[in-house]
mmCIF file of C-alpha atoms in Angstrom:
data_model
loop_
_atom_site.group_PDB
_atom_site.id
_atom_site.type_symbol
_atom_site.label_atom_id
_atom_site.label_comp_id
_atom_site.label_asym_id
_atom_site.label_seq_id
_atom_site.Cartn_x
_atom_site.Cartn_y
_atom_site.Cartn_z
ATOM 1 C CA MET A 216 8.257 -4.762 -26.075
ATOM 2 C CA LYS A 217 11.299 -3.577 -25.297
ATOM 3 C CA GLU A 218 13.098 -4.884 -21.952
ATOM 4 C CA LEU A 219 15.186 -2.551 -20.337
ATOM 5 C CA THR A 220 18.262 -2.964 -17.697
ATOM 6 C CA PRO A 221 18.696 -0.036 -15.322
ATOM 7 C CA GLY A 222 19.682 3.227 -16.907
ATOM 8 C CA GLY A 223 18.009 2.260 -20.325
ATOM 9 C CA ASN A 224 14.849 3.859 -21.593
ATOM 10 C CA ALA A 225 12.288 3.150 -24.090
ATOM 11 C CA PRO A 226 9.801 5.062 -26.232
ATOM 12 C CA VAL A 227 6.150 5.450 -25.277
ATOM 13 C CA PRO A 228 3.207 6.392 -27.050
ATOM 14 C CA SER A 229 1.601 9.587 -26.008
ATOM 15 C CA SER A 230 -2.250 8.050 -25.034
ATOM 16 C CA LEU A 231 -3.578 5.860 -22.113
ATOM 17 C CA VAL A 232 -0.876 4.125 -20.987
ATOM 18 C CA THR A 233 -0.980 1.640 -17.608
ATOM 19 C CA VAL A 234 2.343 0.853 -15.576
ATOM 20 C CA ARG A 235 1.773 -2.250 -13.889
ATOM 21 C CA VAL A 236 4.123 -3.206 -10.726
ATOM 22 C CA GLN A 237 3.791 -6.537 -10.264
ATOM 23 C CA THR A 238 5.826 -7.956 -6.495
ATOM 24 C CA GLY A 239 6.158 -11.489 -5.219
ATOM 25 C CA VAL A 240 4.044 -10.070 -1.721
ATOM 26 C CA ALA A 241 2.479 -7.206 -1.076
ATOM 27 C CA ALA A 242 4.054 -3.397 -1.499
ATOM 28 C CA ASP A 243 3.311 -0.059 -1.500
ATOM 29 C CA ILE A 244 3.032 1.375 -4.560
ATOM 30 C CA ALA A 245 3.497 5.492 -5.750
ATOM 31 C CA SER A 246 3.388 8.037 -8.094
ATOM 32 C CA PHE A 247 4.893 11.423 -8.027
ATOM 33 C CA ARG A 248 4.041 14.176 -10.449
ATOM 34 C CA LEU A 249 7.084 15.881 -10.829
ATOM 35 C CA PHE A 250 7.751 19.233 -12.153
ATOM 36 C CA ASP A 251 10.833 21.963 -12.425
ATOM 37 C CA GLY A 252 13.640 20.716 -10.146
ATOM 38 C CA GLY A 253 12.124 17.201 -9.779
ATOM 39 C CA LYS A 254 9.380 18.100 -7.243
ATOM 40 C CA VAL A 255 5.856 18.011 -6.784
ATOM 41 C CA LYS A 256 3.892 21.301 -7.012
ATOM 42 C CA GLY A 257 1.490 20.045 -3.754
ATOM 43 C CA ASP A 258 -0.041 17.579 -2.192
ATOM 44 C CA ALA A 259 -2.204 16.635 -4.662
ATOM 45 C CA ASP A 260 0.723 15.333 -7.121
ATOM 46 C CA PHE A 261 1.124 12.465 -5.128
ATOM 47 C CA VAL A 262 -0.661 9.020 -6.042
ATOM 48 C CA PHE A 263 -0.972 6.463 -3.454
ATOM 49 C CA TYR A 264 -3.189 4.197 -1.344
ATOM 50 C CA GLY A 265 -4.593 7.065 0.628
ATOM 51 C CA GLN A 266 -5.276 9.467 -2.624
ATOM 52 C CA LYS A 267 -5.998 7.429 -5.969
ATOM 53 C CA VAL A 268 -6.757 10.058 -7.962
ATOM 54 C CA ASN A 269 -4.895 13.324 -8.724
ATOM 55 C CA ASP A 270 -6.605 16.720 -9.030
ATOM 56 C CA ASP A 271 -6.861 16.384 -12.432
ATOM 57 C CA GLY A 272 -7.748 12.640 -13.231
ATOM 58 C CA SER A 273 -4.927 12.230 -15.440
ATOM 59 C CA ILE A 274 -3.292 9.854 -13.089
ATOM 60 C CA ARG A 275 -5.245 6.691 -11.132
ATOM 61 C CA LEU A 276 -4.126 4.194 -9.375
ATOM 62 C CA LEU A 277 -6.380 1.186 -9.972
ATOM 63 C CA THR A 278 -5.630 -1.925 -8.343
ATOM 64 C CA GLU A 279 -2.955 -2.543 -4.730
ATOM 65 C CA GLY A 280 -1.277 -5.561 -3.469
ATOM 66 C CA VAL A 281 1.011 -7.874 -5.458
ATOM 67 C CA ASN A 282 -0.524 -6.837 -8.454
ATOM 68 C CA THR A 283 -0.437 -2.777 -8.828
ATOM 69 C CA THR A 284 -1.463 -0.670 -11.659
ATOM 70 C CA PHE A 285 -1.851 2.827 -12.559
ATOM 71 C CA ALA A 286 -3.808 4.078 -15.435
ATOM 72 C CA ILE A 287 -1.679 7.422 -17.035
ATOM 73 C CA ASN A 288 -3.774 9.729 -19.584
ATOM 74 C CA LEU A 289 -0.360 11.418 -20.848
ATOM 75 C CA PRO A 290 -2.437 13.438 -23.386
ATOM 76 C CA ASN A 291 -4.315 15.078 -20.168
ATOM 77 C CA ILE A 292 -0.741 15.802 -18.388
ATOM 78 C CA ASN A 293 -0.108 19.164 -17.964
ATOM 79 C CA ALA A 294 2.437 20.336 -19.778
ATOM 80 C CA SER A 295 4.832 22.111 -16.956
ATOM 81 C CA VAL A 296 4.896 18.326 -15.872
ATOM 82 C CA GLU A 297 8.515 16.690 -16.514
ATOM 83 C CA LYS A 298 8.255 13.307 -14.836
ATOM 84 C CA ILE A 299 5.824 10.967 -13.512
ATOM 85 C CA ALA A 300 8.095 8.630 -11.311
ATOM 86 C CA PHE A 301 7.025 5.722 -9.569
ATOM 87 C CA SER A 302 7.916 3.755 -6.539
ATOM 88 C CA ALA A 303 8.258 0.887 -4.329
ATOM 89 C CA THR A 304 8.277 0.643 -0.013
ATOM 90 C CA CYS A 305 7.868 -2.209 1.623
ATOM 91 C CA ASP A 306 6.859 -2.846 5.436
ATOM 92 C CA ALA A 307 8.599 -1.230 8.244
ATOM 93 C CA GLY A 308 11.859 -3.157 9.156
ATOM 94 C CA LYS A 309 11.870 -5.102 5.944
ATOM 95 C CA THR A 310 13.848 -4.109 3.020
ATOM 96 C CA VAL A 311 13.052 -4.743 -0.909
ATOM 97 C CA ALA A 312 15.011 -8.395 -1.024
ATOM 98 C CA SER A 313 11.932 -9.503 1.451
ATOM 99 C CA LEU A 314 9.251 -8.933 -1.719
ATOM 100 C CA GLY A 315 10.952 -12.021 -3.978
ATOM 101 C CA SER A 316 10.592 -10.589 -7.182
ATOM 102 C CA LEU A 317 9.448 -7.267 -8.883
ATOM 103 C CA LEU A 318 8.772 -6.293 -12.510
ATOM 104 C CA ILE A 319 7.309 -3.289 -14.285
ATOM 105 C CA THR A 320 5.778 -2.898 -17.253
ATOM 106 C CA VAL A 321 4.189 -0.387 -19.570
ATOM 107 C CA GLU A 322 1.162 -1.419 -21.444
ATOM 108 C CA VAL A 323 -0.802 0.796 -23.524
ATOM 109 C CA ALA A 324 -4.357 -1.053 -25.048
ATOM 110 C CA GLY A 325 -3.531 -4.158 -23.113
ATOM 111 C CA GLU A 326 -0.354 -4.981 -24.460
ATOM 112 C CA PRO A 327 3.394 -4.249 -23.143
ATOM 113 C CA VAL A 328 5.470 -2.437 -24.622
ATOM 114 C CA VAL A 329 8.188 -2.089 -21.887
ATOM 115 C CA LYS A 330 9.223 -4.682 -19.258
ATOM 116 C CA CYS A 331 11.580 -3.822 -16.625
ATOM 117 C CA VAL A 332 12.850 -6.792 -14.079
ATOM 118 C CA VAL A 333 14.363 -5.218 -10.799
ATOM 119 C CA GLU A 334 17.376 -7.402 -9.498
ATOM 120 C CA LEU A 335 16.421 -7.524 -5.678
ATOM 121 C CA THR A 336 19.113 -10.392 -4.387
ATOM 122 C CA GLY A 337 21.374 -8.573 -1.468
ATOM 123 C CA ARG A 338 19.389 -5.451 -1.645
ATOM 124 C CA SER A 339 19.560 -3.606 1.802
ATOM 125 C CA GLU A 340 16.690 -0.682 1.018
ATOM 126 C CA ALA A 341 13.500 0.096 2.522
ATOM 127 C CA ALA A 342 12.533 1.857 -0.808
ATOM 128 C CA LEU A 343 13.064 1.943 -4.458
ATOM 129 C CA ILE A 344 12.476 4.583 -7.174
ATOM 130 C CA LEU A 345 11.560 2.204 -9.694
ATOM 131 C CA GLY A 346 11.257 4.562 -13.159
ATOM 132 C CA GLU A 347 10.085 7.736 -14.581
ATOM 133 C CA LEU A 348 7.539 8.716 -17.488
ATOM 134 C CA TYR A 349 9.306 12.015 -18.846
ATOM 135 C CA ARG A 350 9.193 14.121 -21.841
ATOM 136 C CA ARG A 351 11.945 14.602 -24.427
ATOM 137 C CA ASN A 352 11.549 16.628 -27.682
ATOM 138 C CA ASN A 353 7.305 16.360 -26.782
ATOM 139 C CA GLU A 354 7.639 12.902 -26.895
ATOM 140 C CA TRP A 355 7.367 10.188 -23.659
ATOM 141 C CA LYS A 356 9.646 7.645 -22.848
ATOM 142 C CA PHE A 357 9.651 5.467 -20.006
ATOM 143 C CA ARG A 358 13.347 5.447 -18.162
ATOM 144 C CA PHE A 359 13.928 2.391 -16.134
ATOM 145 C CA ILE A 360 15.774 3.701 -12.827
ATOM 146 C CA SER A 361 16.206 0.815 -9.794
ATOM 147 C CA GLN A 362 17.217 3.337 -7.516
ATOM 148 C CA GLY A 363 17.460 1.907 -4.057
ATOM 149 C CA PHE A 364 16.460 4.522 -1.104
ATOM 150 C CA ASN A 365 16.864 4.026 2.464
ATOM 151 C CA GLY A 366 13.747 4.915 4.252
ATOM 152 C CA GLY A 367 9.870 4.027 4.034
ATOM 153 C CA LEU A 368 7.091 6.284 2.458
ATOM 154 C CA LYS A 369 7.382 9.235 4.304
ATOM 155 C CA PRO A 370 10.855 9.875 3.551
ATOM 156 C CA LEU A 371 10.661 8.996 0.569
ATOM 157 C CA ALA A 372 7.435 11.760 -0.537
ATOM 158 C CA GLU A 373 9.497 14.100 0.578
ATOM 159 C CA HIS A 374 12.460 13.944 -0.888
ATOM 160 C CA PHE A 375 9.908 14.700 -4.215
ATOM 161 C CA GLY A 376 8.469 17.414 -1.728
ATOM 162 C CA VAL A 377 5.357 16.476 -0.275
ATOM 163 C CA ASP A 378 4.060 17.479 2.912
ATOM 164 C CA ILE A 379 3.414 15.025 5.220
ATOM 165 C CA SER A 380 1.779 15.288 7.990
ATOM 166 C CA GLU A 381 3.133 13.344 11.455
ATOM 167 C CA ASP A 382 -0.171 11.224 12.216
ATOM 168 C CA GLN A 383 -0.083 12.348 15.657
ATOM 169 C CA SER A 384 -3.550 12.514 17.766
ATOM 170 C CA PRO A 385 -5.144 15.471 17.571
ATOM 171 C CA GLU A 386 -5.319 17.789 20.859
ATOM 172 C CA PRO A 387 -8.852 18.645 22.411
ATOM 173 C CA ASN A 388 -10.462 20.949 20.714
ATOM 174 C CA PRO A 389 -7.705 21.794 18.093
ATOM 175 C CA GLU A 390 -7.779 25.257 16.134
ATOM 176 C CA PRO A 391 -8.634 24.363 12.783
ATOM 177 C CA ALA A 392 -6.102 24.626 10.321
ATOM 178 C CA PRO A 393 -6.145 26.779 7.298
ATOM 179 C CA ALA A 394 -6.571 24.644 4.121
ATOM 180 C CA SER A 395 -3.261 25.834 2.710
ATOM 181 C CA ALA A 396 -2.384 24.262 5.549
ATOM 182 C CA THR A 397 -2.847 20.443 4.593
ATOM 183 C CA LYS A 398 -1.199 17.967 4.601
ATOM 184 C CA VAL A 399 -1.060 14.498 3.305
ATOM 185 C CA SER A 400 -1.721 11.715 5.512
ATOM 186 C CA LEU A 401 0.358 8.196 5.349
ATOM 187 C CA SER A 402 -1.827 6.720 8.059
ATOM 188 C CA LYS A 403 -2.577 3.046 7.503
ATOM 189 C CA VAL A 404 -3.732 0.067 9.398
ATOM 190 C CA SER A 405 -3.169 -3.287 7.716
ATOM 191 C CA LEU A 406 -5.497 -6.373 9.638
ATOM 192 C CA THR A 407 -3.082 -9.121 10.085
ATOM 193 C CA LYS A 408 -2.915 -12.466 12.068
ATOM 194 C CA GLU A 409 -0.657 -11.117 14.438
ATOM 195 C CA LYS A 410 -2.628 -7.070 14.313
ATOM 196 C CA PRO A 411 -6.356 -8.509 13.321
ATOM 197 C CA THR A 412 -8.354 -5.971 15.096
ATOM 198 C CA VAL A 413 -8.531 -2.233 15.876
ATOM 199 C CA SER A 414 -11.121 0.007 17.502
ATOM 200 C CA LEU A 415 -12.151 3.798 16.436
ATOM 201 C CA LYS A 416 -12.703 6.129 18.881
ATOM 202 C CA LYS A 417 -16.361 6.547 19.987
ATOM 203 C CA GLN A 418 -18.483 8.917 17.619
ATOM 204 C CA ASP A 419 -22.452 9.976 17.290
ATOM 205 C CA ASP A 420 -21.692 10.409 13.767
ATOM 206 C CA TYR A 421 -19.155 8.809 11.851
ATOM 207 C CA GLY A 422 -19.827 10.198 8.338
ATOM 208 C CA LEU A 423 -20.512 8.067 5.264
ATOM 209 C CA ILE A 424 -18.220 4.832 5.830
ATOM 210 C CA ARG A 425 -17.294 3.092 2.683
ATOM 211 C CA VAL A 426 -16.075 0.004 2.328
ATOM 212 C CA ASN A 427 -13.981 -1.452 -1.200
ATOM 213 C CA LEU A 428 -13.325 -4.556 -2.575
ATOM 214 C CA ASN A 429 -10.925 -4.225 -5.689
ATOM 215 C CA TRP A 430 -8.831 -7.498 -7.170
ATOM 216 C CA ASN A 431 -6.234 -8.381 -9.763
ATOM 217 C CA GLN A 432 -8.479 -7.534 -12.928
ATOM 218 C CA SER A 433 -6.265 -10.003 -14.905
ATOM 219 C CA ALA A 434 -6.982 -12.844 -12.813
ATOM 220 C CA THR A 435 -8.718 -15.488 -14.124
ATOM 221 C CA HIS A 436 -10.691 -18.729 -13.422
ATOM 222 C CA ARG A 437 -10.685 -22.201 -15.379
ATOM 223 C CA GLY A 438 -14.353 -23.257 -16.073
ATOM 224 C CA ILE A 439 -17.465 -24.226 -18.528
ATOM 225 C CA VAL A 440 -17.827 -21.926 -21.371
ATOM 226 C CA GLY A 441 -19.326 -22.942 -24.562
ATOM 227 C CA GLY A 442 -19.626 -26.368 -22.922
ATOM 228 C CA LEU A 443 -15.977 -26.938 -22.919
ATOM 229 C CA PHE A 444 -13.792 -27.355 -20.104
ATOM 230 C CA GLY A 445 -10.767 -25.457 -19.311
ATOM 231 C CA ALA A 446 -11.870 -21.983 -20.994
ATOM 232 C CA LYS A 447 -10.402 -19.080 -19.442
ATOM 233 C CA LYS A 448 -12.361 -15.940 -18.222
ATOM 234 C CA GLY A 449 -12.185 -13.067 -16.189
ATOM 235 C CA ILE A 450 -13.472 -14.164 -12.140
ATOM 236 C CA ASP A 451 -16.874 -12.361 -11.157
ATOM 237 C CA LEU A 452 -15.564 -11.308 -7.343
ATOM 238 C CA ASP A 453 -18.727 -10.280 -5.598
ATOM 239 C CA LEU A 454 -18.682 -7.936 -2.604
ATOM 240 C CA GLY A 455 -21.837 -8.690 0.120
ATOM 241 C CA ALA A 456 -22.565 -8.456 3.857
ATOM 242 C CA PHE A 457 -24.639 -9.858 6.644
ATOM 243 C CA VAL A 458 -26.344 -7.423 8.726
ATOM 244 C CA ARG A 459 -27.364 -6.905 12.122
ATOM 245 C CA LEU A 460 -29.295 -3.842 13.830
ATOM 246 C CA LYS A 461 -29.743 -3.525 17.808
ATOM 247 C CA ASP A 462 -33.938 -4.145 17.113
ATOM 248 C CA GLY A 463 -32.821 -7.967 15.773
ATOM 249 C CA TYR A 464 -33.840 -6.689 12.462
ATOM 250 C CA LYS A 465 -31.113 -9.085 9.920
ATOM 251 C CA THR A 466 -30.811 -9.119 6.138
ATOM 252 C CA VAL A 467 -28.480 -9.991 3.581
ATOM 253 C CA VAL A 468 -26.625 -6.905 0.964
ATOM 254 C CA GLN A 469 -25.398 -8.068 -2.367
ATOM 255 C CA ALA A 470 -25.835 -8.319 -5.894
ATOM 256 C CA LEU A 471 -26.846 -11.826 -6.122
ATOM 257 C CA GLY A 472 -30.965 -11.827 -5.215
ATOM 258 C CA ASN A 473 -30.537 -7.915 -6.482
ATOM 259 C CA GLY A 474 -30.347 -7.564 -2.372
ATOM 260 C CA PHE A 475 -29.039 -3.936 -2.270
ATOM 261 C CA GLY A 476 -29.950 -2.636 0.495
ATOM 262 C CA SER A 477 -30.682 0.912 1.776
ATOM 263 C CA LEU A 478 -28.470 4.050 2.935
ATOM 264 C CA HIS A 479 -31.289 5.838 4.298
ATOM 265 C CA GLU A 480 -33.762 3.363 5.527
ATOM 266 C CA GLU A 481 -32.985 -0.056 7.195
ATOM 267 C CA PRO A 482 -30.620 -1.766 6.955
ATOM 268 C CA PHE A 483 -28.595 1.690 6.535
ATOM 269 C CA VAL A 484 -25.823 -0.714 4.122
ATOM 270 C CA GLU A 485 -26.576 -0.205 0.401
ATOM 271 C CA LEU A 486 -24.398 -1.891 -2.240
ATOM 272 C CA GLN A 487 -23.078 0.297 -4.978
ATOM 273 C CA GLY A 488 -23.444 -1.696 -8.258
ATOM 274 C CA ASP A 489 -22.232 -4.817 -9.638
ATOM 275 C CA ASP A 490 -18.552 -5.435 -11.228
ATOM 276 C CA ARG A 491 -18.539 -8.714 -13.208
ATOM 277 C CA THR A 492 -15.205 -8.452 -14.493
ATOM 278 C CA GLY A 493 -13.613 -6.302 -12.460
ATOM 279 C CA ALA A 494 -13.440 -3.794 -15.562
ATOM 280 C CA VAL A 495 -14.756 -1.095 -12.655
ATOM 281 C CA SER A 496 -11.218 0.845 -11.816
ATOM 282 C CA ASP A 497 -11.712 1.110 -8.648
ATOM 283 C CA GLY A 498 -13.612 -2.519 -7.925
ATOM 284 C CA GLU A 499 -16.886 -2.618 -5.837
ATOM 285 C CA TRP A 500 -18.303 -0.633 -3.471
ATOM 286 C CA LEU A 501 -20.406 -1.036 0.190
ATOM 287 C CA HIS A 502 -21.437 2.473 1.945
ATOM 288 C CA ILE A 503 -22.748 2.366 5.716
ATOM 289 C CA ASN A 504 -24.007 5.548 7.313
ATOM 290 C CA GLY A 505 -22.551 5.996 9.984
ATOM 291 C CA LYS A 506 -25.024 8.899 11.377
ATOM 292 C CA GLN A 507 -27.026 5.413 11.864
ATOM 293 C CA TRP A 508 -24.075 3.316 13.264
ATOM 294 C CA LYS A 509 -26.000 3.822 17.002
ATOM 295 C CA ASP A 510 -28.562 1.557 15.345
ATOM 296 C CA ILE A 511 -26.410 -1.232 14.108
ATOM 297 C CA ASP A 512 -25.306 -4.029 15.504
ATOM 298 C CA GLU A 513 -22.608 -5.871 13.194
ATOM 299 C CA VAL A 514 -21.769 -5.652 9.382
ATOM 300 C CA LEU A 515 -20.018 -9.243 8.194
ATOM 301 C CA ILE A 516 -18.205 -7.981 4.924
ATOM 302 C CA TYR A 517 -17.364 -10.682 3.007
ATOM 303 C CA ALA A 518 -16.492 -11.898 -0.802
ATOM 304 C CA PHE A 519 -17.754 -14.905 -2.928
ATOM 305 C CA ILE A 520 -16.407 -16.071 -6.262
ATOM 306 C CA TYR A 521 -19.761 -15.611 -8.734
ATOM 307 C CA GLU A 522 -18.941 -17.967 -11.474
ATOM 308 C CA GLY A 523 -16.312 -21.007 -12.423
ATOM 309 C CA VAL A 524 -13.538 -22.877 -10.014
ATOM 310 C CA PRO A 525 -12.220 -20.715 -7.232
ATOM 311 C CA ASN A 526 -8.758 -19.305 -7.635
ATOM 312 C CA TRP A 527 -8.129 -16.922 -4.487
ATOM 313 C CA ASP A 528 -4.995 -17.130 -4.960
ATOM 314 C CA SER A 529 -4.714 -15.073 -8.183
ATOM 315 C CA THR A 530 -7.407 -12.544 -6.932
ATOM 316 C CA ASP A 531 -4.847 -10.431 -4.842
ATOM 317 C CA GLY A 532 -8.203 -8.975 -3.236
ATOM 318 C CA VAL A 533 -8.258 -6.551 -0.742
ATOM 319 C CA VAL A 534 -11.226 -4.851 1.088
ATOM 320 C CA THR A 535 -10.691 -1.347 2.542
ATOM 321 C CA VAL A 536 -12.868 0.250 5.120
ATOM 322 C CA HIS A 537 -12.710 3.989 4.878
ATOM 323 C CA VAL A 538 -14.206 6.141 7.856
ATOM 324 C CA PRO A 539 -13.636 9.884 7.258
ATOM 325 C CA GLY A 540 -11.162 11.118 9.419
ATOM 326 C CA GLN A 541 -9.557 7.926 9.762
ATOM 327 C CA GLY A 542 -6.377 6.308 7.711
ATOM 328 C CA PRO A 543 -7.896 3.528 5.377
ATOM 329 C CA ILE A 544 -8.078 -0.142 7.149
ATOM 330 C CA GLU A 545 -7.212 -2.848 4.947
ATOM 331 C CA SER A 546 -7.485 -6.732 4.967
ATOM 332 C CA ARG A 547 -6.425 -8.793 2.664
ATOM 333 C CA LEU A 548 -7.243 -12.205 0.985
ATOM 334 C CA THR A 549 -3.609 -13.817 2.098
ATOM 335 C CA ASP A 550 -5.028 -16.951 3.239
ATOM 336 C CA GLY A 551 -7.142 -18.783 0.447
ATOM 337 C CA TYR A 552 -8.566 -22.016 -0.262
ATOM 338 C CA SER A 553 -8.733 -23.119 -3.920
ATOM 339 C CA GLY A 554 -11.695 -25.420 -2.897
ATOM 340 C CA HIS A 555 -14.189 -22.782 -1.560
ATOM 341 C CA GLY A 556 -15.620 -20.161 -3.283
ATOM 342 C CA MET A 557 -16.774 -17.578 -0.292
ATOM 343 C CA CYS A 558 -14.522 -15.869 2.013
ATOM 344 C CA ALA A 559 -15.755 -13.633 5.346
ATOM 345 C CA ILE A 560 -13.113 -10.910 4.900
ATOM 346 C CA ALA A 561 -13.959 -8.799 8.309
ATOM 347 C CA ARG A 562 -16.960 -7.654 10.936
ATOM 348 C CA LEU A 563 -17.631 -4.239 11.706
ATOM 349 C CA VAL A 564 -19.031 -4.515 15.510
ATOM 350 C CA ASN A 565 -20.417 -1.816 17.406
ATOM 351 C CA THR A 566 -18.559 -2.201 20.884
ATOM 352 C CA ASP A 567 -20.425 0.242 22.981
ATOM 353 C CA GLY A 568 -21.099 2.438 20.574
ATOM 354 C CA ALA A 569 -17.878 2.261 19.141
ATOM 355 C CA ILE A 570 -16.809 0.273 15.874
ATOM 356 C CA SER A 571 -14.677 -2.262 16.094
ATOM 357 C CA VAL A 572 -12.825 -3.716 12.791
ATOM 358 C CA GLU A 573 -12.157 -7.297 12.938
ATOM 359 C CA ARG A 574 -9.937 -9.447 10.482
ATOM 360 C CA VAL A 575 -11.486 -12.638 9.994
ATOM 361 C CA ASN A 576 -9.771 -14.555 6.770
ATOM 362 C CA ARG A 577 -12.030 -17.581 6.723
ATOM 363 C CA TYR A 578 -13.344 -19.581 3.616
ATOM 364 C CA PHE A 579 -16.570 -21.154 3.048
ATOM 365 C CA SER A 580 -18.366 -23.432 0.997
ATOM 366 C CA GLY A 581 -21.011 -21.062 0.038
ATOM 367 C CA HIS A 582 -23.627 -18.637 2.044
ATOM 368 C CA ARG A 583 -25.212 -21.588 3.859
ATOM 369 C CA ASP A 584 -22.235 -22.542 5.534
ATOM 370 C CA MET A 585 -20.489 -19.063 6.428
ATOM 371 C CA ASP A 586 -24.015 -18.393 7.998
ATOM 372 C CA ARG A 587 -24.100 -21.508 10.259
ATOM 373 C CA ALA A 588 -20.295 -20.555 11.219
ATOM 374 C CA TRP A 589 -21.514 -17.239 12.854
ATOM 375 C CA GLY A 590 -24.986 -18.162 13.678
ATOM 376 C CA TRP A 591 -26.895 -15.904 11.961
ATOM 377 C CA GLY A 592 -29.475 -17.899 11.201
ATOM 378 C CA PHE A 593 -30.777 -17.086 7.604
ATOM 379 C CA ARG A 594 -32.978 -19.211 5.454
ATOM 380 C CA TRP A 595 -31.480 -19.728 1.876
ATOM 381 C CA THR A 596 -32.961 -20.097 -1.603
ATOM 382 C CA ALA A 597 -30.953 -20.155 -4.793
ATOM 383 C CA GLY A 598 -30.805 -16.644 -5.948
ATOM 384 C CA SER A 599 -29.351 -15.418 -9.481
ATOM 385 C CA LYS A 600 -28.311 -11.581 -10.775
#
């Protein structure tokens, strides 16, 4: 592995590579596919929290938070692409020094080949251009840049030529914009202790509501493997939900017990499979039928560690709620207590037909304790998957 200083470069095999950005606290990491003149050709060249894959699937954002990873299929990158740049931006009012630490690695087949440590002490910028993959004589190299940028993600994206919307509230009965005028929206809501709730405008049909759980794929727990305590393996972090309908019907949707639910019949909530290791690049998904939201009273979203000793601190878990026409709503598992294996993350509550999304982030020893805390009244037996 080669460790670079700013301005340095190193060759990278033309293969499937992973660019990993690790920070002390969560930051917004983005990539830009750049052409002649160092600009994007269109908004599809911008990959970030609101658009996690580009148009040809050659660049994918896999995880976010303090351990952000991009999977880049270099052989599939169009020949007209000159560079793929990577950036980091902080929350409003903060500087990159607040990140505490920042490490960039380029990995091939799980092994790091390039390492770049960003010195943050005293830096006052709100964003950084971290580095870039670039072509030279038909070969790929990675250059460590660490260039400060005054401004957040919007001016940084515009610097690379991305057309950003102003995220203004739409006017009543607006004229539909032509497809060519579509702009990238940076709107995102992060639920925190200070701002734990967001309410969405009432609609007759919210469309397909998608809830995603993603976490650090390299996170491990220490458990009993082969009769020996202390072996390490990947954490099995599972997504689930308590669902209650307006008519009083209630159920549990989760992989444990094979209770995957149903999207078009009661409970109108369905788990989209089960990722036992985090190997699925975009984590686990729970779908909610927004056309039937009028019949749903509440959906309590939770995650639990299925195997081993709980180690929430290393999961970097984040749940993101995607509602058509809205920016992503995210809640991070930042207050983990390692002695408890279950986290109630967020509640989606029907408030006079509208959706209220509430951050919870409370930890429990198991399903029964979480049930008691919220008064759902289920009867619990041992389950398996």
